[in-house]
Amino acid sequence: MISVQQALHIIDSTMISQHIKKVKISKSLGFILAEDISAPINMPSFRQSAMDGYAIIWSDKTDYKVTEESKAGDAKQITLHPLEAVRIFTGAKVPDDADTVIMQEHVTKKENTISITKMPKQGANVRPIGEQVNAGEVVLKKGTRLNEAAIGFLAGLGITKIAVYKTPKVSVLVTGNELQQHGKPLKEGAIYESNSVMLEMALHRFGIKKIKTFKAKDTLKATKKTIKKALDYGDILLISGGISVGDYDFVKEALDINNVDELFYKINQKPGKPLWFGKKDQQFVFALPGNPASALTCFYVYVLPILKKYSGFSDYHLPRIEANINSAFKNTSGKTLFLKAYCKDGDVSILPSQQSSMLNTFATSNVLVTIPEAIENLESQDKVTCISLDGYGN
Ligand code: AMP
Ligand code: MG
């Protein structure tokens, strides 16, 4: 059995080769950019008015004659002389001769003449060419996570396709004779199968869409055969259940037969002690304990970083935050605990139903409080580390 720190160290030092694909920018939300992006054009590419108003050649005079109009999208060349003004609108081309735009709120107009009531500095309200970015300049670096702002920015530069890191294809394999599909009343001794949809939803939230679900009964033959099929599909395989030490737990043996090499098995933690992690060539396998809260905790702490690394993230763990625990807590287990909890304004409450079979309070948790194995007593208001469950969604 290894400690949580040792397990996380193995996750951190696992090398994963990433794959790149070209996508339309509208399909790139949440992906990591796999190339530096250079601006193909200046932005703005012409001198633009930042205001609705009047373009002039700046002087200390207040009265100007309005001679022409320039609205957004107009391309015509306008000649302007001293003491002349061009009626202009936001986003329109500023005539080459003009150097200043007067806001229309600072002007009184009489027929074809304007009188400026508040003269700005020379150059005001004109966006110079390349004010935001210059053509050729690197404007987004490889490794940037693409959010809506980045995608809008790329669209403004006229860029339509970009290279991003691929997200992995994931196989989810659930094991257990007791598992029943939905739609019929529960049979005696059965439970509704819930881990596959839970893991699928977690994968969706973190941007993974290519998922295939497999099921196996608790026999060595079925487990071995289904693992093989699941490995044929996915870059990463998540198995639920069958990894403990019971007489009907065949996952470990079946992984061995399928030549998946163990990287670790069993962590001194609660929940999720029997977690198994291994590798076959470039494929990674997690065998998660079947208890739903164990499976989900192991997903957040160990699986997600591997998925994120594969997808090009350099910051691949869920964010850790510090908070004050609002009641005393004892840890007599000698294990590292991940506790379902709710954190608000720096104050964190440990929720009831901490058992690994229970999801009722996981459903309203927004953090997992981590209590290291060596800590036995926490007083109310002591600082604890919380794993934020809100981060990283798409
Ligand atoms: P196991 O890890 O196979 O020993 O399963 C531990 C507990 O988790 C048992 O009570 C199982 O019935 C339950 N369990 C296993 N797989 C699932 C699943 N896919 N959905 C819901 N509960 C499960
Ligand atoms: Mg089982």
Tab-separated table of C-alpha atoms and ligand atoms in Angstrom:
chain	number	residue	atom	x	y	z
A	1	MET	CA	0.000	0.000	0.000
A	2	ILE	CA	1.280	3.445	-0.875
A	3	SER	CA	0.470	6.883	0.522
A	4	VAL	CA	-1.641	9.495	-1.257
A	5	GLN	CA	1.546	11.550	-1.838
A	6	GLN	CA	3.282	8.579	-3.464
A	7	ALA	CA	0.259	7.869	-5.666
A	8	LEU	CA	0.062	11.521	-6.730
A	9	HIS	CA	3.785	11.496	-7.418
A	10	ILE	CA	3.287	8.552	-9.794
A	11	ILE	CA	0.430	10.410	-11.510
A	12	ASP	CA	2.605	13.546	-11.805
A	13	SER	CA	5.588	11.667	-13.225
A	14	THR	CA	3.563	9.651	-15.737
A	15	MET	CA	4.615	10.737	-19.222
A	16	ILE	CA	1.801	10.948	-21.720
A	17	SER	CA	2.253	11.571	-25.417
A	18	GLN	CA	-0.254	14.055	-26.732
A	19	HIS	CA	-1.948	14.098	-30.106
A	20	ILE	CA	-2.815	17.147	-32.152
A	21	LYS	CA	-5.751	17.855	-34.458
A	22	LYS	CA	-6.950	20.841	-36.501
A	23	VAL	CA	-10.413	22.057	-35.560
A	24	LYS	CA	-12.744	24.887	-36.476
A	25	ILE	CA	-12.598	27.564	-33.803
A	26	SER	CA	-16.290	26.955	-33.035
A	27	LYS	CA	-15.354	23.405	-32.008
A	28	SER	CA	-12.394	24.404	-29.850
A	29	LEU	CA	-14.049	25.510	-26.589
A	30	GLY	CA	-12.176	24.091	-23.585
A	31	PHE	CA	-9.355	22.605	-25.686
A	32	ILE	CA	-5.684	23.510	-25.249
A	33	LEU	CA	-3.982	25.303	-28.104
A	34	ALA	CA	-1.214	23.152	-29.609
A	35	GLU	CA	0.507	25.953	-31.588
A	36	ASP	CA	1.537	29.591	-31.152
A	37	ILE	CA	-0.863	31.850	-33.030
A	38	SER	CA	0.574	34.828	-34.932
A	39	ALA	CA	-1.741	37.625	-35.980
A	40	PRO	CA	-2.309	37.478	-39.763
A	41	ILE	CA	-3.447	41.144	-39.790
A	42	ASN	CA	-3.058	44.321	-37.809
A	43	MET	CA	-5.892	44.882	-35.395
A	44	PRO	CA	-7.403	47.295	-36.115
A	45	SER	CA	-6.258	47.169	-39.695
A	46	PHE	CA	-7.224	50.802	-40.373
A	47	ARG	CA	-7.521	53.924	-38.198
A	48	GLN	CA	-10.897	53.529	-36.511
A	49	SER	CA	-13.155	55.953	-34.715
A	50	ALA	CA	-13.767	54.925	-31.092
A	51	MET	CA	-16.809	57.223	-30.830
A	52	ASP	CA	-19.817	58.635	-32.629
A	53	GLY	CA	-18.831	62.246	-33.358
A	54	TYR	CA	-16.772	64.400	-35.696
A	55	ALA	CA	-13.289	63.827	-37.126
A	56	ILE	CA	-11.137	66.950	-37.428
A	57	ILE	CA	-7.560	68.126	-37.860
A	58	TRP	CA	-6.951	69.233	-34.279
A	59	SER	CA	-6.502	72.984	-33.658
A	60	ASP	CA	-7.295	75.481	-30.902
A	61	LYS	CA	-10.332	76.754	-32.859
A	62	THR	CA	-13.844	75.699	-31.798
A	63	ASP	CA	-15.906	76.039	-35.026
A	64	TYR	CA	-15.690	73.589	-37.951
A	65	LYS	CA	-17.656	73.064	-41.152
A	66	VAL	CA	-19.099	69.560	-41.654
A	67	THR	CA	-18.241	68.459	-45.196
A	68	GLU	CA	-18.625	64.664	-45.391
A	69	GLU	CA	-19.796	61.559	-43.549
A	70	SER	CA	-17.967	58.290	-42.718
A	71	LYS	CA	-19.985	55.397	-41.337
A	72	ALA	CA	-18.846	51.909	-40.240
A	73	GLY	CA	-17.923	49.834	-43.277
A	74	ASP	CA	-17.325	52.796	-45.651
A	75	ALA	CA	-14.100	52.431	-47.638
A	76	LYS	CA	-14.006	55.760	-49.479
A	77	GLN	CA	-11.046	58.166	-49.197
A	78	ILE	CA	-12.124	61.489	-47.723
A	79	THR	CA	-10.016	64.615	-48.034
A	80	LEU	CA	-10.237	66.966	-45.088
A	81	HIS	CA	-8.927	70.508	-44.709
A	82	PRO	CA	-8.207	72.518	-41.575
A	83	LEU	CA	-11.422	73.764	-39.900
A	84	GLU	CA	-13.449	71.082	-41.652
A	85	ALA	CA	-15.129	68.155	-39.863
A	86	VAL	CA	-16.337	64.768	-41.026
A	87	ARG	CA	-19.407	63.294	-39.361
A	88	ILE	CA	-18.171	59.898	-38.155
A	89	PHE	CA	-19.501	56.846	-36.308
A	90	THR	CA	-17.956	54.210	-34.027
A	91	GLY	CA	-15.876	51.697	-35.980
A	92	ALA	CA	-15.737	53.872	-39.131
A	93	LYS	CA	-12.522	54.674	-41.000
A	94	VAL	CA	-10.982	57.976	-39.837
A	95	PRO	CA	-9.950	60.093	-42.861
A	96	ASP	CA	-6.155	60.078	-43.332
A	97	ASP	CA	-5.929	63.841	-42.801
A	98	ALA	CA	-7.882	63.774	-39.501
A	99	ASP	CA	-6.086	63.196	-36.207
A	100	THR	CA	-8.847	63.596	-33.601
A	101	VAL	CA	-12.479	62.597	-33.121
A	102	ILE	CA	-14.736	64.852	-31.040
A	103	MET	CA	-17.518	63.035	-29.171
A	104	GLN	CA	-20.897	64.196	-30.423
A	105	GLU	CA	-21.896	64.975	-26.817
A	106	HIS	CA	-19.175	67.695	-26.815
A	107	VAL	CA	-20.485	69.519	-29.845
A	108	THR	CA	-23.374	71.867	-30.637
A	109	LYS	CA	-24.503	71.715	-34.218
A	110	LYS	CA	-26.051	74.479	-36.278
A	111	GLU	CA	-26.829	73.633	-39.910
A	112	ASN	CA	-23.501	72.590	-41.415
A	113	THR	CA	-21.323	73.925	-38.628
A	114	ILE	CA	-20.294	72.440	-35.311
A	115	SER	CA	-19.054	74.297	-32.301
A	116	ILE	CA	-16.905	72.224	-29.936
A	117	THR	CA	-17.830	72.731	-26.281
A	118	LYS	CA	-15.070	70.535	-24.868
A	119	MET	CA	-11.899	70.087	-26.899
A	120	PRO	CA	-10.091	66.793	-26.183
A	121	LYS	CA	-6.349	66.171	-26.508
A	122	GLN	CA	-4.996	65.870	-30.017
A	123	GLY	CA	-5.339	62.224	-31.157
A	124	ALA	CA	-8.328	61.471	-28.913
A	125	ASN	CA	-10.848	58.775	-29.882
A	126	VAL	CA	-8.810	57.449	-32.815
A	127	ARG	CA	-7.790	53.771	-32.568
A	128	PRO	CA	-4.421	53.563	-34.332
A	129	ILE	CA	-3.543	50.711	-36.719
A	130	GLY	CA	-2.285	47.714	-34.683
A	131	GLU	CA	-3.436	49.247	-31.390
A	132	GLN	CA	-4.489	45.784	-30.139
A	133	VAL	CA	-2.023	43.590	-32.055
A	134	ASN	CA	0.404	43.916	-34.927
A	135	ALA	CA	0.505	41.532	-37.892
A	136	GLY	CA	3.111	38.798	-37.282
A	137	GLU	CA	3.054	39.172	-33.509
A	138	VAL	CA	2.457	35.995	-31.414
A	139	VAL	CA	-0.898	36.753	-29.846
A	140	LEU	CA	-1.865	33.438	-28.215
A	141	LYS	CA	0.692	30.970	-26.945
A	142	LYS	CA	0.684	27.185	-27.260
A	143	GLY	CA	-0.795	25.820	-24.023
A	144	THR	CA	-3.552	28.439	-23.757
A	145	ARG	CA	-6.945	27.075	-22.769
A	146	LEU	CA	-9.504	28.201	-25.311
A	147	ASN	CA	-12.414	30.032	-23.753
A	148	GLU	CA	-15.074	32.139	-25.435
A	149	ALA	CA	-12.920	35.284	-25.256
A	150	ALA	CA	-9.987	33.563	-26.984
A	151	ILE	CA	-12.298	32.170	-29.667
A	152	GLY	CA	-13.872	35.600	-30.264
A	153	PHE	CA	-10.385	37.119	-30.478
A	154	LEU	CA	-9.299	34.505	-33.059
A	155	ALA	CA	-12.477	35.140	-35.069
A	156	GLY	CA	-11.682	38.881	-35.058
A	157	LEU	CA	-8.300	38.089	-36.579
A	158	GLY	CA	-9.978	36.098	-39.357
A	159	ILE	CA	-8.585	32.775	-38.084
A	160	THR	CA	-10.989	29.884	-38.676
A	161	LYS	CA	-8.990	26.725	-37.853
A	162	ILE	CA	-6.429	26.012	-35.149
A	163	ALA	CA	-4.377	23.088	-33.853
A	164	VAL	CA	-5.447	21.756	-30.449
A	165	TYR	CA	-4.504	18.751	-28.339
A	166	LYS	CA	-6.899	15.838	-28.752
A	167	THR	CA	-8.874	14.680	-25.759
A	168	PRO	CA	-8.715	10.944	-25.091
A	169	LYS	CA	-11.319	8.361	-26.052
A	170	VAL	CA	-12.468	6.714	-22.848
A	171	SER	CA	-13.870	3.232	-22.225
A	172	VAL	CA	-15.950	2.754	-19.088
A	173	LEU	CA	-16.353	-0.856	-17.954
A	174	VAL	CA	-18.700	-1.699	-15.111
A	175	THR	CA	-18.466	-5.059	-13.382
A	176	GLY	CA	-20.895	-6.766	-11.032
A	177	ASN	CA	-23.559	-9.497	-11.105
A	178	GLU	CA	-25.782	-7.325	-8.921
A	179	LEU	CA	-26.020	-4.454	-11.404
A	180	GLN	CA	-29.426	-3.872	-12.966
A	181	GLN	CA	-30.266	-1.511	-15.809
A	182	HIS	CA	-32.969	1.109	-15.367
A	183	GLY	CA	-36.580	0.847	-16.458
A	184	LYS	CA	-37.756	-2.158	-14.425
A	185	PRO	CA	-38.511	-2.597	-10.698
A	186	LEU	CA	-35.426	-3.725	-8.793
A	187	LYS	CA	-34.998	-7.459	-8.449
A	188	GLU	CA	-34.218	-8.860	-5.005
A	189	GLY	CA	-30.511	-8.464	-4.264
A	190	ALA	CA	-29.902	-6.161	-7.242
A	191	ILE	CA	-28.987	-2.472	-7.364
A	192	TYR	CA	-29.445	0.043	-10.143
A	193	GLU	CA	-26.182	0.477	-12.005
A	194	SER	CA	-25.139	4.099	-11.485
A	195	ASN	CA	-21.357	4.374	-11.890
A	196	SER	CA	-21.326	4.349	-15.681
A	197	VAL	CA	-23.610	7.371	-16.091
A	198	MET	CA	-21.877	9.180	-13.220
A	199	LEU	CA	-18.446	8.696	-14.779
A	200	GLU	CA	-19.800	9.577	-18.216
A	201	MET	CA	-21.199	12.850	-16.858
A	202	ALA	CA	-17.907	13.657	-15.142
A	203	LEU	CA	-16.108	12.994	-18.443
A	204	HIS	CA	-18.576	15.225	-20.300
A	205	ARG	CA	-18.107	18.053	-17.829
A	206	PHE	CA	-14.367	17.904	-18.352
A	207	GLY	CA	-14.721	18.035	-22.142
A	208	ILE	CA	-14.526	14.343	-23.095
A	209	LYS	CA	-17.215	13.226	-25.503
A	210	LYS	CA	-15.904	9.992	-27.032
A	211	ILE	CA	-16.989	7.434	-24.463
A	212	LYS	CA	-18.080	3.825	-24.801
A	213	THR	CA	-19.576	1.789	-21.970
A	214	PHE	CA	-18.966	-1.937	-21.432
A	215	LYS	CA	-20.404	-4.356	-18.882
A	216	ALA	CA	-19.046	-7.597	-17.459
A	217	LYS	CA	-20.363	-10.235	-15.082
A	218	ASP	CA	-18.189	-11.319	-12.168
A	219	THR	CA	-16.328	-14.150	-13.875
A	220	LEU	CA	-12.690	-14.177	-14.901
A	221	LYS	CA	-13.651	-15.127	-18.447
A	222	ALA	CA	-16.160	-12.282	-18.914
A	223	THR	CA	-13.905	-9.719	-17.211
A	224	LYS	CA	-10.855	-10.708	-19.274
A	225	LYS	CA	-12.805	-10.649	-22.569
A	226	THR	CA	-14.535	-7.329	-21.851
A	227	ILE	CA	-11.280	-5.641	-20.786
A	228	LYS	CA	-9.815	-6.683	-24.136
A	229	LYS	CA	-12.751	-5.154	-26.040
A	230	ALA	CA	-12.633	-1.975	-23.949
A	231	LEU	CA	-8.883	-1.627	-24.621
A	232	ASP	CA	-9.578	-1.906	-28.343
A	233	TYR	CA	-11.720	1.246	-28.143
A	234	GLY	CA	-10.289	3.648	-25.595
A	235	ASP	CA	-7.058	5.542	-24.991
A	236	ILE	CA	-7.991	5.405	-21.334
A	237	LEU	CA	-9.989	2.677	-19.617
A	238	LEU	CA	-11.959	3.220	-16.410
A	239	ILE	CA	-13.154	0.036	-14.727
A	240	SER	CA	-15.670	0.099	-11.883
A	241	GLY	CA	-15.757	-2.605	-9.223
A	242	GLY	CA	-14.138	-6.019	-8.909
A	243	ILE	CA	-10.760	-4.676	-7.757
A	244	SER	CA	-11.051	-5.564	-4.041
A	245	VAL	CA	-10.028	-8.864	-2.514
A	246	GLY	CA	-13.359	-10.733	-2.625
A	247	ASP	CA	-13.750	-14.154	-4.221
A	248	TYR	CA	-15.631	-12.589	-7.141
A	249	ASP	CA	-13.212	-9.730	-7.818
A	250	PHE	CA	-11.413	-10.653	-11.041
A	251	VAL	CA	-10.294	-7.305	-12.417
A	252	LYS	CA	-6.674	-7.411	-11.231
A	253	GLU	CA	-6.076	-10.894	-12.630
A	254	ALA	CA	-7.874	-10.047	-15.880
A	255	LEU	CA	-5.732	-6.910	-16.325
A	256	ASP	CA	-2.612	-8.995	-15.821
A	257	ILE	CA	-3.767	-11.514	-18.461
A	258	ASN	CA	-4.349	-8.564	-20.833
A	259	ASN	CA	-0.729	-7.433	-20.263
A	260	VAL	CA	-1.637	-4.194	-18.530
A	261	ASP	CA	1.273	-3.349	-16.216
A	262	GLU	CA	0.543	-2.209	-12.701
A	263	LEU	CA	1.825	1.257	-11.714
A	264	PHE	CA	0.191	1.205	-8.289
A	265	TYR	CA	-2.419	-0.738	-6.322
A	266	LYS	CA	-3.980	0.258	-2.988
A	267	ILE	CA	-3.606	3.669	-1.437
A	268	ASN	CA	-3.734	4.495	2.255
A	269	GLN	CA	-6.864	6.597	1.844
A	270	LYS	CA	-10.568	6.631	2.572
A	271	PRO	CA	-12.579	6.325	0.464
A	272	GLY	CA	-10.978	4.508	-2.463
A	273	LYS	CA	-8.325	2.276	-0.883
A	274	PRO	CA	-8.317	-0.459	-3.598
A	275	LEU	CA	-7.618	1.945	-6.504
A	276	TRP	CA	-5.431	0.322	-9.203
A	277	PHE	CA	-3.551	2.227	-11.919
A	278	GLY	CA	-1.686	0.702	-14.827
A	279	LYS	CA	-0.424	1.065	-18.366
A	280	LYS	CA	-0.284	-0.882	-21.597
A	281	ASP	CA	1.910	0.848	-24.196
A	282	GLN	CA	0.288	4.284	-24.504
A	283	GLN	CA	-3.014	3.274	-22.888
A	284	PHE	CA	-3.797	3.958	-19.233
A	285	VAL	CA	-6.135	1.958	-17.044
A	286	PHE	CA	-7.750	2.847	-13.729
A	287	ALA	CA	-9.632	0.171	-11.824
A	288	LEU	CA	-11.884	2.162	-9.508
A	289	PRO	CA	-13.557	0.672	-6.458
A	290	GLY	CA	-17.246	-0.004	-7.159
A	291	ASN	CA	-18.645	1.996	-4.266
A	292	PRO	CA	-19.959	5.131	-5.976
A	293	ALA	CA	-18.397	7.748	-3.655
A	294	SER	CA	-15.028	5.940	-3.843
A	295	ALA	CA	-15.192	5.794	-7.629
A	296	LEU	CA	-16.002	9.493	-7.946
A	297	THR	CA	-13.393	10.594	-5.396
A	298	CYS	CA	-10.716	8.568	-7.199
A	299	PHE	CA	-11.890	10.103	-10.470
A	300	TYR	CA	-11.385	13.666	-9.193
A	301	VAL	CA	-8.063	13.032	-7.453
A	302	TYR	CA	-6.267	10.616	-9.830
A	303	VAL	CA	-8.135	10.062	-13.097
A	304	LEU	CA	-8.843	13.665	-13.996
A	305	PRO	CA	-5.144	14.720	-13.890
A	306	ILE	CA	-4.285	11.950	-16.378
A	307	LEU	CA	-7.152	12.980	-18.691
A	308	LYS	CA	-6.048	16.612	-18.455
A	309	LYS	CA	-2.384	15.781	-19.121
A	310	TYR	CA	-3.415	13.782	-22.171
A	311	SER	CA	-5.415	16.823	-23.349
A	312	GLY	CA	-2.411	19.178	-23.061
A	313	PHE	CA	-3.095	20.886	-19.729
A	314	SER	CA	-0.006	21.855	-17.749
A	315	ASP	CA	-2.141	22.679	-14.713
A	316	TYR	CA	-3.948	19.386	-14.460
A	317	HIS	CA	-5.090	18.959	-10.845
A	318	LEU	CA	-8.359	20.350	-9.576
A	319	PRO	CA	-7.686	23.604	-7.711
A	320	ARG	CA	-6.789	23.312	-4.027
A	321	ILE	CA	-8.103	26.012	-1.683
A	322	GLU	CA	-7.595	26.665	2.029
A	323	ALA	CA	-10.577	27.054	4.344
A	324	ASN	CA	-11.414	27.001	8.061
A	325	ILE	CA	-13.217	23.893	9.208
A	326	ASN	CA	-16.281	24.922	11.254
A	327	SER	CA	-16.333	22.013	13.719
A	328	ALA	CA	-13.740	19.830	15.443
A	329	PHE	CA	-12.873	16.585	13.622
A	330	LYS	CA	-11.072	13.394	14.617
A	331	ASN	CA	-9.189	11.133	12.206
A	332	THR	CA	-8.386	7.884	13.973
A	333	SER	CA	-8.127	5.851	10.756
A	334	GLY	CA	-4.431	6.448	10.066
A	335	LYS	CA	-5.484	7.091	6.453
A	336	THR	CA	-5.737	10.217	4.348
A	337	LEU	CA	-9.393	11.202	4.219
A	338	PHE	CA	-11.253	12.879	1.374
A	339	LEU	CA	-14.414	14.236	2.960
A	340	LYS	CA	-17.534	15.430	1.173
A	341	ALA	CA	-17.957	19.027	2.284
A	342	TYR	CA	-19.465	22.397	1.490
A	343	CYS	CA	-17.320	25.508	1.449
A	344	LYS	CA	-18.552	29.102	1.448
A	345	ASP	CA	-16.634	32.306	2.132
A	346	GLY	CA	-13.613	30.435	3.466
A	347	ASP	CA	-15.672	28.385	5.914
A	348	VAL	CA	-16.082	24.650	5.330
A	349	SER	CA	-18.626	22.194	6.772
A	350	ILE	CA	-18.037	18.444	6.662
A	351	LEU	CA	-21.289	16.858	5.499
A	352	PRO	CA	-22.937	13.716	6.945
A	353	SER	CA	-23.024	10.354	5.061
A	354	GLN	CA	-19.283	10.010	4.530
A	355	GLN	CA	-19.571	6.269	3.738
A	356	SER	CA	-18.135	5.245	0.394
A	357	SER	CA	-21.442	3.775	-0.769
A	358	MET	CA	-23.278	7.090	-0.305
A	359	LEU	CA	-23.751	9.817	-2.880
A	360	ASN	CA	-26.562	11.723	-1.154
A	361	THR	CA	-24.289	14.408	0.296
A	362	PHE	CA	-21.733	14.195	-2.543
A	363	ALA	CA	-24.602	15.606	-4.611
A	364	THR	CA	-24.443	18.897	-2.671
A	365	SER	CA	-20.685	19.016	-1.973
A	366	ASN	CA	-18.557	21.626	-3.677
A	367	VAL	CA	-15.222	20.541	-2.187
A	368	LEU	CA	-13.458	17.469	-0.836
A	369	VAL	CA	-11.649	18.280	2.403
A	370	THR	CA	-8.313	16.478	2.519
A	371	ILE	CA	-7.141	15.360	5.958
A	372	PRO	CA	-3.622	13.902	5.843
A	373	GLU	CA	-3.069	10.494	7.445
A	374	ALA	CA	-0.824	11.951	10.167
A	375	ILE	CA	-3.430	14.434	11.419
A	376	GLU	CA	-5.552	12.986	14.231
A	377	ASN	CA	-7.312	15.994	15.699
A	378	LEU	CA	-8.627	19.136	14.119
A	379	GLU	CA	-10.092	21.938	16.205
A	380	SER	CA	-12.906	24.137	14.965
A	381	GLN	CA	-11.446	26.979	12.809
A	382	ASP	CA	-8.284	25.016	11.926
A	383	LYS	CA	-7.151	25.453	8.337
A	384	VAL	CA	-7.719	22.540	5.955
A	385	THR	CA	-7.005	21.973	2.269
A	386	CYS	CA	-10.054	21.546	0.062
A	387	ILE	CA	-10.150	20.173	-3.464
A	388	SER	CA	-12.521	22.437	-5.366
A	389	LEU	CA	-15.003	20.465	-7.419
A	390	ASP	CA	-16.205	23.520	-9.349
A	391	GLY	CA	-13.014	24.105	-11.307
A	392	TYR	CA	-12.147	22.986	-14.843
A	393	GLY	CA	-15.639	22.409	-16.230
A	394	ASN	CA	-16.383	23.226	-19.821
B	1	AMP	P1	-16.940	-3.875	-5.692
B	1	AMP	O1	-15.883	-2.825	-5.779
B	1	AMP	O2	-17.196	-4.574	-6.958
B	1	AMP	O3	-16.668	-4.791	-4.547
B	1	AMP	O4	-18.288	-3.088	-5.338
B	1	AMP	C1	-18.391	-2.347	-4.142
B	1	AMP	C2	-19.798	-1.850	-3.946
B	1	AMP	O5	-20.116	-0.971	-5.011
B	1	AMP	C3	-20.863	-2.922	-3.981
B	1	AMP	O6	-21.836	-2.627	-3.013
B	1	AMP	C4	-21.428	-2.830	-5.373
B	1	AMP	O7	-22.741	-3.293	-5.465
B	1	AMP	C5	-21.316	-1.359	-5.665
B	1	AMP	N1	-21.180	-1.103	-7.079
B	1	AMP	C6	-20.298	-1.725	-7.903
B	1	AMP	N2	-20.438	-1.311	-9.171
B	1	AMP	C7	-21.431	-0.396	-9.163
B	1	AMP	C8	-22.047	0.385	-10.174
B	1	AMP	N3	-21.655	0.302	-11.432
B	1	AMP	N4	-23.044	1.208	-9.805
B	1	AMP	C9	-23.426	1.298	-8.515
B	1	AMP	N5	-22.877	0.593	-7.519
B	1	AMP	C10	-21.896	-0.263	-7.825
B	2	MG	MG	-18.238	-6.206	-7.539
